Every structure is written in C-alpha cells, then in structure tokens.
mmCIF file of N, CA and C in Angstrom:
data_model
loop_
_atom_site.group_PDB
_atom_site.id
_atom_site.type_symbol
_atom_site.label_atom_id
_atom_site.label_comp_id
_atom_site.label_asym_id
_atom_site.label_seq_id
_atom_site.Cartn_x
_atom_site.Cartn_y
_atom_site.Cartn_z
ATOM 1 N N MET A 42 -31.606 27.179 -13.889
ATOM 2 C CA MET A 42 -31.372 26.611 -12.923
ATOM 3 C C MET A 42 -31.124 28.105 -11.749
ATOM 4 N N LYS A 43 -31.556 28.320 -10.846
ATOM 5 C CA LYS A 43 -31.295 29.922 -9.843
ATOM 6 C C LYS A 43 -30.075 29.607 -9.553
ATOM 7 N N PRO A 44 -29.335 30.651 -9.319
ATOM 8 C CA PRO A 44 -28.163 30.866 -9.204
ATOM 9 C C PRO A 44 -28.002 30.036 -7.246
ATOM 10 N N VAL A 45 -28.720 30.104 -6.568
ATOM 11 C CA VAL A 45 -28.590 29.702 -5.000
ATOM 12 C C VAL A 45 -28.939 28.072 -5.241
ATOM 13 N N ILE A 46 -29.962 27.726 -5.924
ATOM 14 C CA ILE A 46 -29.816 26.433 -5.841
ATOM 15 C C ILE A 46 -28.253 25.398 -6.743
ATOM 16 N N ARG A 47 -27.887 26.336 -7.937
ATOM 17 C CA ARG A 47 -26.502 25.576 -8.201
ATOM 18 C C ARG A 47 -25.657 26.012 -7.331
ATOM 19 N N GLU A 48 -25.404 26.998 -6.682
ATOM 20 C CA GLU A 48 -24.212 27.104 -5.503
ATOM 21 C C GLU A 48 -24.589 26.223 -4.235
ATOM 22 N N PHE A 49 -25.621 25.845 -3.869
ATOM 23 C CA PHE A 49 -25.835 25.189 -2.542
ATOM 24 C C PHE A 49 -25.351 23.547 -3.159
ATOM 25 N N GLU A 50 -25.626 23.290 -3.962
ATOM 26 C CA GLU A 50 -25.909 22.007 -4.695
ATOM 27 C C GLU A 50 -24.080 21.486 -4.707
ATOM 28 N N GLU A 51 -23.637 23.122 -5.644
ATOM 29 C CA GLU A 51 -21.732 22.922 -5.423
ATOM 30 C C GLU A 51 -21.121 22.689 -3.830
ATOM 31 N N GLU A 52 -21.607 22.962 -3.149
ATOM 32 C CA GLU A 52 -21.170 22.858 -1.418
ATOM 33 C C GLU A 52 -21.582 21.871 -0.805
ATOM 34 N N SER A 53 -22.886 21.541 -1.212
ATOM 35 C CA SER A 53 -23.439 20.178 -0.125
ATOM 36 C C SER A 53 -23.496 18.536 -0.971
ATOM 37 N N GLY A 54 -23.920 19.450 -2.455
ATOM 38 C CA GLY A 54 -23.966 17.874 -3.073
ATOM 39 C C GLY A 54 -25.642 17.835 -2.976
ATOM 40 N N LEU A 55 -26.554 18.492 -1.926
ATOM 41 C CA LEU A 55 -27.881 18.632 -2.281
ATOM 42 C C LEU A 55 -28.589 19.619 -3.246
ATOM 43 N N ILE A 56 -29.703 19.074 -3.792
ATOM 44 C CA ILE A 56 -30.440 20.206 -4.424
ATOM 45 C C ILE A 56 -31.835 20.784 -3.889
ATOM 46 N N ILE A 57 -31.886 22.234 -3.685
ATOM 47 C CA ILE A 57 -32.817 22.533 -2.827
ATOM 48 C C ILE A 57 -33.982 22.827 -3.930
ATOM 49 N N GLU A 58 -34.779 22.712 -3.391
ATOM 50 C CA GLU A 58 -36.317 22.854 -4.433
ATOM 51 C C GLU A 58 -37.140 24.368 -3.783
ATOM 52 N N ASN A 59 -37.512 25.449 -4.719
ATOM 53 C CA ASN A 59 -38.394 26.334 -4.490
ATOM 54 C C ASN A 59 -37.750 27.250 -3.504
ATOM 55 N N PRO A 60 -36.425 28.068 -3.185
ATOM 56 C CA PRO A 60 -35.987 28.539 -2.482
ATOM 57 C C PRO A 60 -36.481 29.752 -2.266
ATOM 58 N N ILE A 61 -36.403 30.196 -1.009
ATOM 59 C CA ILE A 61 -37.311 31.796 -0.887
ATOM 60 C C ILE A 61 -36.505 32.491 -0.542
ATOM 61 N N SER A 62 -36.189 33.780 -1.185
ATOM 62 C CA SER A 62 -35.286 34.862 -0.293
ATOM 63 C C SER A 62 -35.766 35.565 0.950
ATOM 64 N N ARG A 63 -34.745 35.451 1.866
ATOM 65 C CA ARG A 63 -35.310 35.876 3.014
ATOM 66 C C ARG A 63 -35.191 37.695 3.354
ATOM 67 N N GLY A 64 -33.759 38.048 2.942
ATOM 68 C CA GLY A 64 -32.869 39.030 2.827
ATOM 69 C C GLY A 64 -31.410 39.134 2.220
ATOM 70 N N THR A 65 -30.901 39.926 3.201
ATOM 71 C CA THR A 65 -29.463 40.348 2.903
ATOM 72 C C THR A 65 -28.754 40.796 4.171
ATOM 73 N N MET A 66 -27.499 39.621 4.340
ATOM 74 C CA MET A 66 -26.329 40.159 5.459
ATOM 75 C C MET A 66 -25.283 40.616 4.931
ATOM 76 N N TYR A 67 -24.710 41.986 5.531
ATOM 77 C CA TYR A 67 -23.598 42.405 5.019
ATOM 78 C C TYR A 67 -22.545 42.230 6.294
ATOM 79 N N VAL A 68 -21.578 41.576 6.105
ATOM 80 C CA VAL A 68 -20.762 41.366 7.434
ATOM 81 C C VAL A 68 -19.408 42.572 6.801
ATOM 82 N N ASN A 69 -18.969 43.431 7.695
ATOM 83 C CA ASN A 69 -17.700 44.072 7.413
ATOM 84 C C ASN A 69 -16.824 43.869 8.784
ATOM 85 N N TYR A 70 -15.612 43.317 7.990
ATOM 86 C CA TYR A 70 -14.221 43.469 9.085
ATOM 87 C C TYR A 70 -13.622 44.511 8.524
ATOM 88 N N PRO A 71 -12.669 44.814 9.207
ATOM 89 C CA PRO A 71 -11.586 45.673 9.242
ATOM 90 C C PRO A 71 -11.035 45.738 7.469
ATOM 91 N N THR A 72 -10.780 44.954 7.114
ATOM 92 C CA THR A 72 -10.100 44.840 6.003
ATOM 93 C C THR A 72 -10.615 44.184 4.736
ATOM 94 N N ARG A 73 -12.185 43.476 4.877
ATOM 95 C CA ARG A 73 -12.860 42.732 4.198
ATOM 96 C C ARG A 73 -14.464 42.760 4.559
ATOM 97 N N SER A 74 -14.931 42.421 3.039
ATOM 98 C CA SER A 74 -16.748 42.676 3.708
ATOM 99 C C SER A 74 -16.994 41.376 2.593
ATOM 100 N N PHE A 75 -18.352 40.981 3.529
ATOM 101 C CA PHE A 75 -19.278 39.952 2.904
ATOM 102 C C PHE A 75 -20.339 39.895 2.807
ATOM 103 N N ILE A 76 -21.264 39.280 1.667
ATOM 104 C CA ILE A 76 -22.578 39.841 1.906
ATOM 105 C C ILE A 76 -23.296 38.240 1.403
ATOM 106 N N PHE A 77 -24.000 38.057 1.940
ATOM 107 C CA PHE A 77 -24.588 36.626 2.414
ATOM 108 C C PHE A 77 -26.537 37.185 1.984
ATOM 109 N N HIS A 78 -26.533 36.432 0.745
ATOM 110 C CA HIS A 78 -28.107 36.576 0.383
ATOM 111 C C HIS A 78 -28.476 35.569 1.054
ATOM 112 N N THR A 79 -29.528 35.116 1.918
ATOM 113 C CA THR A 79 -30.158 34.607 2.809
ATOM 114 C C THR A 79 -31.486 33.881 1.856
ATOM 115 N N TYR A 80 -31.504 32.595 2.284
ATOM 116 C CA TYR A 80 -32.721 32.017 1.571
ATOM 117 C C TYR A 80 -33.467 30.921 2.272
ATOM 118 N N ILE A 81 -34.126 30.292 2.237
ATOM 119 C CA ILE A 81 -35.057 29.172 3.028
ATOM 120 C C ILE A 81 -35.641 28.400 2.183
ATOM 121 N N ALA A 82 -35.528 26.982 2.252
ATOM 122 C CA ALA A 82 -36.174 26.176 1.287
ATOM 123 C C ALA A 82 -36.696 24.977 2.323
ATOM 124 N N HIS A 83 -37.527 24.327 1.884
ATOM 125 C CA HIS A 83 -38.090 23.372 2.772
ATOM 126 C C HIS A 83 -38.068 22.137 2.386
ATOM 127 N N ASN A 84 -37.500 21.812 1.009
ATOM 128 C CA ASN A 84 -37.510 20.744 0.264
ATOM 129 C C ASN A 84 -36.486 20.707 -0.276
ATOM 130 N N TYR A 85 -35.490 19.406 -0.123
ATOM 131 C CA TYR A 85 -34.299 19.293 -0.734
ATOM 132 C C TYR A 85 -34.167 17.558 -1.224
ATOM 133 N N ARG A 86 -33.305 17.461 -1.906
ATOM 134 C CA ARG A 86 -32.986 16.113 -2.516
ATOM 135 C C ARG A 86 -31.959 15.515 -2.781
ATOM 136 N N GLY A 87 -31.319 14.685 -2.700
ATOM 137 C CA GLY A 87 -29.850 14.128 -2.796
ATOM 138 C C GLY A 87 -29.347 13.810 -1.286
ATOM 139 N N GLU A 88 -28.161 13.468 -1.505
ATOM 140 C CA GLU A 88 -27.168 12.979 -0.622
ATOM 141 C C GLU A 88 -26.274 14.094 0.001
ATOM 142 N N ILE A 89 -25.779 14.225 1.052
ATOM 143 C CA ILE A 89 -24.674 15.318 1.249
ATOM 144 C C ILE A 89 -23.462 14.759 0.615
ATOM 145 N N LYS A 90 -22.455 15.384 0.374
ATOM 146 C CA LYS A 90 -21.256 14.791 -0.018
ATOM 147 C C LYS A 90 -20.232 15.530 0.623
ATOM 148 N N GLN A 91 -18.733 15.002 0.808
ATOM 149 C CA GLN A 91 -17.699 15.405 0.900
ATOM 150 C C GLN A 91 -16.683 16.140 0.124
ATOM 151 N N PHE A 92 -15.996 17.433 0.013
ATOM 152 C CA PHE A 92 -15.474 17.603 -0.813
ATOM 153 C C PHE A 92 -14.019 18.062 -0.126
ATOM 154 N N GLU A 93 -13.138 18.274 -1.022
ATOM 155 C CA GLU A 93 -11.396 18.658 -0.587
ATOM 156 C C GLU A 93 -11.855 19.967 0.247
ATOM 157 N N GLU A 94 -12.762 21.004 0.087
ATOM 158 C CA GLU A 94 -12.202 22.007 0.690
ATOM 159 C C GLU A 94 -13.228 22.652 1.495
ATOM 160 N N ASN A 95 -14.217 21.557 1.987
ATOM 161 C CA ASN A 95 -14.897 21.761 2.986
ATOM 162 C C ASN A 95 -15.660 20.435 3.757
ATOM 163 N N ASN A 96 -15.922 20.383 4.621
ATOM 164 C CA ASN A 96 -16.643 19.114 5.669
ATOM 165 C C ASN A 96 -17.858 19.724 5.394
ATOM 166 N N THR A 97 -19.110 18.850 5.245
ATOM 167 C CA THR A 97 -20.522 19.141 5.229
ATOM 168 C C THR A 97 -21.061 17.935 6.047
ATOM 169 N N TYR A 98 -21.960 18.754 6.782
ATOM 170 C CA TYR A 98 -22.840 17.458 7.948
ATOM 171 C C TYR A 98 -23.765 18.544 8.705
ATOM 172 N N TRP A 99 -24.744 17.567 9.098
ATOM 173 C CA TRP A 99 -26.208 17.975 9.654
ATOM 174 C C TRP A 99 -25.620 18.540 11.120
ATOM 175 N N MET A 100 -25.922 19.661 11.454
ATOM 176 C CA MET A 100 -26.322 19.734 13.081
ATOM 177 C C MET A 100 -27.556 20.686 13.112
ATOM 178 N N SER A 101 -28.102 20.331 14.550
ATOM 179 C CA SER A 101 -29.045 20.994 15.311
ATOM 180 C C SER A 101 -28.716 22.521 15.332
ATOM 181 N N ILE A 102 -29.495 23.575 15.165
ATOM 182 C CA ILE A 102 -29.150 24.892 15.410
ATOM 183 C C ILE A 102 -28.722 25.121 16.681
ATOM 184 N N GLN A 103 -29.040 24.253 17.682
ATOM 185 C CA GLN A 103 -29.047 24.672 19.523
ATOM 186 C C GLN A 103 -27.525 24.268 19.233
ATOM 187 N N ASP A 104 -27.073 23.432 18.801
ATOM 188 C CA ASP A 104 -25.600 22.731 19.055
ATOM 189 C C ASP A 104 -24.575 23.887 17.836
ATOM 190 N N LEU A 105 -24.846 24.107 16.968
ATOM 191 C CA LEU A 105 -24.353 25.305 16.035
ATOM 192 C C LEU A 105 -24.188 26.538 16.841
ATOM 193 N N ILE A 106 -25.185 26.959 17.683
ATOM 194 C CA ILE A 106 -25.235 28.176 18.557
ATOM 195 C C ILE A 106 -24.337 27.982 19.784
ATOM 196 N N ARG A 107 -23.857 26.708 20.345
ATOM 197 C CA ARG A 107 -23.024 26.467 21.524
ATOM 198 C C ARG A 107 -21.953 26.418 21.041
ATOM 199 N N LYS A 108 -21.347 26.284 19.610
ATOM 200 C CA LYS A 108 -20.068 26.107 19.596
ATOM 201 C C LYS A 108 -18.869 27.037 19.757
ATOM 202 N N PRO A 109 -17.872 27.242 20.191
ATOM 203 C CA PRO A 109 -17.229 27.960 20.606
ATOM 204 C C PRO A 109 -16.642 29.229 19.679
ATOM 205 N N LYS A 110 -16.432 28.476 18.526
ATOM 206 C CA LYS A 110 -16.146 29.116 17.430
ATOM 207 C C LYS A 110 -16.942 29.225 16.231
ATOM 208 N N ARG A 111 -17.844 30.274 15.892
ATOM 209 C CA ARG A 111 -19.117 30.420 14.902
ATOM 210 C C ARG A 111 -18.783 31.400 13.758
ATOM 211 N N PHE A 112 -18.696 31.323 12.780
ATOM 212 C CA PHE A 112 -19.235 32.067 11.837
ATOM 213 C C PHE A 112 -19.948 32.945 12.567
ATOM 214 N N ILE A 113 -19.858 34.241 11.671
ATOM 215 C CA ILE A 113 -20.763 35.426 12.225
ATOM 216 C C ILE A 113 -22.205 35.407 11.696
ATOM 217 N N ASN A 114 -22.123 35.143 10.392
ATOM 218 C CA ASN A 114 -23.290 34.733 9.776
ATOM 219 C C ASN A 114 -24.208 33.765 10.580
ATOM 220 N N THR A 115 -24.090 33.121 11.664
ATOM 221 C CA THR A 115 -24.876 32.288 12.221
ATOM 222 C C THR A 115 -25.333 33.120 13.409
ATOM 223 N N ILE A 116 -25.628 34.462 13.334
ATOM 224 C CA ILE A 116 -26.441 35.124 13.949
ATOM 225 C C ILE A 116 -27.898 35.245 13.879
ATOM 226 N N MET A 117 -28.134 34.686 12.810
ATOM 227 C CA MET A 117 -29.330 34.801 12.062
ATOM 228 C C MET A 117 -29.896 33.500 12.872
ATOM 229 N N LEU A 118 -29.461 32.637 13.401
ATOM 230 C CA LEU A 118 -30.119 31.467 14.169
ATOM 231 C C LEU A 118 -30.430 31.954 15.468
ATOM 232 N N GLU A 119 -29.862 33.150 16.238
ATOM 233 C CA GLU A 119 -30.310 33.326 17.401
ATOM 234 C C GLU A 119 -31.899 33.654 17.442
ATOM 235 N N PRO A 120 -32.558 33.560 18.461
ATOM 236 C CA PRO A 120 -34.185 33.463 18.571
ATOM 237 C C PRO A 120 -34.657 34.741 17.926
ATOM 238 N N SER A 121 -33.896 35.884 18.391
ATOM 239 C CA SER A 121 -34.638 36.869 17.754
ATOM 240 C C SER A 121 -34.737 37.449 16.107
ATOM 241 N N PHE A 122 -33.577 36.551 15.944
ATOM 242 C CA PHE A 122 -33.348 36.919 14.213
ATOM 243 C C PHE A 122 -34.163 35.658 13.514
ATOM 244 N N LEU A 123 -34.278 34.694 14.219
ATOM 245 C CA LEU A 123 -34.685 33.367 13.453
ATOM 246 C C LEU A 123 -36.076 33.641 13.765
ATOM 247 N N ARG A 124 -37.066 34.234 14.074
ATOM 248 C CA ARG A 124 -38.422 34.789 13.814
ATOM 249 C C ARG A 124 -38.505 35.355 12.617
ATOM 250 N N VAL A 125 -37.576 36.393 12.268
ATOM 251 C CA VAL A 125 -38.070 37.144 11.311
ATOM 252 C C VAL A 125 -37.514 36.086 9.905
ATOM 253 N N LEU A 126 -36.700 35.181 9.969
ATOM 254 C CA LEU A 126 -36.000 34.532 9.313
ATOM 255 C C LEU A 126 -37.123 33.538 8.884
ATOM 256 N N LEU A 127 -37.956 33.214 9.472
ATOM 257 C CA LEU A 127 -38.920 32.078 9.289
ATOM 258 C C LEU A 127 -40.192 32.937 9.077
ATOM 259 N N ASP A 128 -40.456 34.142 9.322
ATOM 260 C CA ASP A 128 -41.714 34.538 8.806
ATOM 261 C C ASP A 128 -41.979 35.254 7.322
ATOM 262 N N GLU A 129 -42.658 34.620 6.553
ATOM 263 C CA GLU A 129 -41.889 34.671 5.354
ATOM 264 C C GLU A 129 -42.923 35.885 4.294
ATOM 265 N N ALA A 130 -43.716 36.600 5.578
ATOM 266 C CA ALA A 130 -44.325 37.808 5.371
ATOM 267 C C ALA A 130 -43.455 39.064 5.412
ATOM 268 N N LYS A 131 -41.767 38.247 5.975
ATOM 269 C CA LYS A 131 -41.173 39.772 5.962
ATOM 270 C C LYS A 131 -39.817 39.500 5.314
ATOM 271 N N THR A 132 -39.267 40.435 5.216
ATOM 272 C CA THR A 132 -37.611 40.502 4.715
ATOM 273 C C THR A 132 -36.548 41.189 5.401
ATOM 274 N N PHE A 133 -35.469 40.997 5.436
ATOM 275 C CA PHE A 133 -34.391 41.702 6.346
ATOM 276 C C PHE A 133 -33.442 42.430 5.798
ATOM 277 N N VAL A 134 -32.764 43.190 6.047
ATOM 278 C CA VAL A 134 -31.231 43.869 5.905
ATOM 279 C C VAL A 134 -30.692 43.807 7.185
ATOM 280 N N LEU A 135 -29.288 43.252 7.291
ATOM 281 C CA LEU A 135 -28.616 43.062 8.696
ATOM 282 C C LEU A 135 -27.287 43.701 8.213
ATOM 283 N N HIS A 136 -27.012 44.849 8.642
ATOM 284 C CA HIS A 136 -25.547 45.097 8.347
ATOM 285 C C HIS A 136 -24.969 44.905 10.078
ATOM 286 N N VAL A 137 -23.695 43.822 10.069
ATOM 287 C CA VAL A 137 -22.636 43.990 10.894
ATOM 288 C C VAL A 137 -21.163 44.051 10.826
ATOM 289 N N ASP A 138 -20.907 45.018 11.939
ATOM 290 C CA ASP A 138 -19.311 45.284 11.625
ATOM 291 C C ASP A 138 -18.861 44.347 12.958
ATOM 292 N N VAL A 139 -17.569 43.985 12.648
ATOM 293 C CA VAL A 139 -16.695 43.032 13.502
ATOM 294 C C VAL A 139 -15.452 43.439 13.282
ATOM 295 N N ASP A 140 -15.039 43.206 14.393
ATOM 296 C CA ASP A 140 -13.490 42.900 14.367
ATOM 297 C C ASP A 140 -12.763 41.709 13.828
ATOM 298 N N ASP A 141 -11.544 41.637 13.795
ATOM 299 C CA ASP A 141 -10.624 40.360 13.262
ATOM 300 C C ASP A 141 -10.853 39.000 14.109
ATOM 301 N N ASP A 142 -11.477 39.193 15.547
ATOM 302 C CA ASP A 142 -11.763 38.249 16.106
ATOM 303 C C ASP A 142 -13.076 37.701 16.262
ATOM 304 N N ASP A 143 -13.962 38.415 15.257
ATOM 305 C CA ASP A 143 -15.167 38.053 14.973
ATOM 306 C C ASP A 143 -16.238 38.635 16.118
ATOM 307 N N ASN A 144 -15.711 39.592 17.132
ATOM 308 C CA ASN A 144 -16.292 40.469 17.810
ATOM 309 C C ASN A 144 -17.125 41.700 17.533
ATOM 310 N N ILE A 145 -18.577 41.329 17.872
ATOM 311 C CA ILE A 145 -19.544 42.602 16.764
ATOM 312 C C ILE A 145 -19.172 43.845 17.665
ATOM 313 N N LEU A 146 -18.990 44.812 16.762
ATOM 314 C CA LEU A 146 -18.940 46.002 17.107
ATOM 315 C C LEU A 146 -19.837 46.943 16.724
ATOM 316 N N ASN A 147 -20.817 46.691 15.828
ATOM 317 C CA ASN A 147 -22.081 47.835 15.305
ATOM 318 C C ASN A 147 -22.875 46.632 14.830
ATOM 319 N N LEU A 148 -24.393 46.421 15.052
ATOM 320 C CA LEU A 148 -25.314 45.928 14.564
ATOM 321 C C LEU A 148 -26.712 46.927 13.985
ATOM 322 N N ASP A 149 -26.910 46.297 12.638
ATOM 323 C CA ASP A 149 -27.931 47.306 12.220
ATOM 324 C C ASP A 149 -28.978 46.228 11.319
ATOM 325 N N PHE A 150 -29.977 46.193 12.047
ATOM 326 C CA PHE A 150 -31.361 45.067 11.483
ATOM 327 C C PHE A 150 -32.385 45.643 11.168
ATOM 328 N N LYS A 151 -32.875 45.988 10.153
ATOM 329 C CA LYS A 151 -33.746 46.277 9.557
ATOM 330 C C LYS A 151 -34.552 45.072 9.303
ATOM 331 N N VAL A 152 -35.760 45.321 9.754
ATOM 332 C CA VAL A 152 -37.356 44.216 9.026
ATOM 333 C C VAL A 152 -38.489 45.159 8.313
ATOM 334 N N GLN A 153 -38.786 44.621 7.224
ATOM 335 C CA GLN A 153 -39.494 44.941 6.303
ATOM 336 C C GLN A 153 -40.545 44.333 5.999
ATOM 337 N N ARG A 154 -42.068 44.551 5.472
ATOM 338 C CA ARG A 154 -42.703 43.938 5.216
ATOM 339 C C ARG A 154 -42.444 43.439 3.440
ATOM 340 N N LYS A 155 -42.904 41.790 3.326
ATOM 341 C CA LYS A 155 -42.072 41.480 1.936
ATOM 342 C C LYS A 155 -42.854 42.281 0.940
ATOM 343 N N GLU A 156 -42.255 42.579 -0.081
ATOM 344 C CA GLU A 156 -43.143 43.068 -1.146
ATOM 345 C C GLU A 156 -43.846 41.716 -2.529
ATOM 346 N N ASP A 157 -45.183 42.318 -2.402
ATOM 347 C CA ASP A 157 -45.415 41.167 -3.492
ATOM 348 C C ASP A 157 -44.881 41.232 -4.652
#
C-alpha cells in the first residue's frame, strides 16, 4: 500500500484509490518547517471516522476558504493555485514563508510540465 493511501486512511478512515502526485509545498515558520506532498484522488471507499486527536468532516472549498482561521496549506485551494492543482499535465513546488500568526511573508510558486 502506498504511504499516502495508508496515511489518509489513518487520518480519515477513507481509502483513496489511485492517488496522483501533484507537487510539494514547503511551509517555513520562524521556528519550524513543514513539507506537504500533495495528491489528488478521484475515488475513495469507506466512511469518515472520528478520532481522539482530530475531527474529520466534509466541507466545501468555498466554505473552507471563508473560514477566519485557516491552515496555511489551504492556500492551494485559492483559484489561481487550484487551476494548477487540477491540471494533471503540471506539477508544482510552492515555498511559503509565514510568521507565527500565519501571515504570508514570502511566496514562491513554480509550475512545471509533468514528466512522464
């Protein structure tokens, strides 16, 4: 089983099918950094499960974007980024520097044609 399939199931209870790698996002805070390997999956099976460490639920992209407190990785759902995310002929590398309040200080977004 691919690590992304296993990890998604562990966090949500859903088993995604045929995940497609889309790119990588690097988020740098003043004292910590995160790397997000980004995938898209069009099909899944199973039911969302609740876990002690997180609440899992469905939300529309529009509702998520309007939330007052967002995780910085949801920047990929903004229209300009979403177009690249959904274009399977392209991949991306996104570097984002933020302060401790999640304010974006610097953003570098590179798009490449996907290698076969």
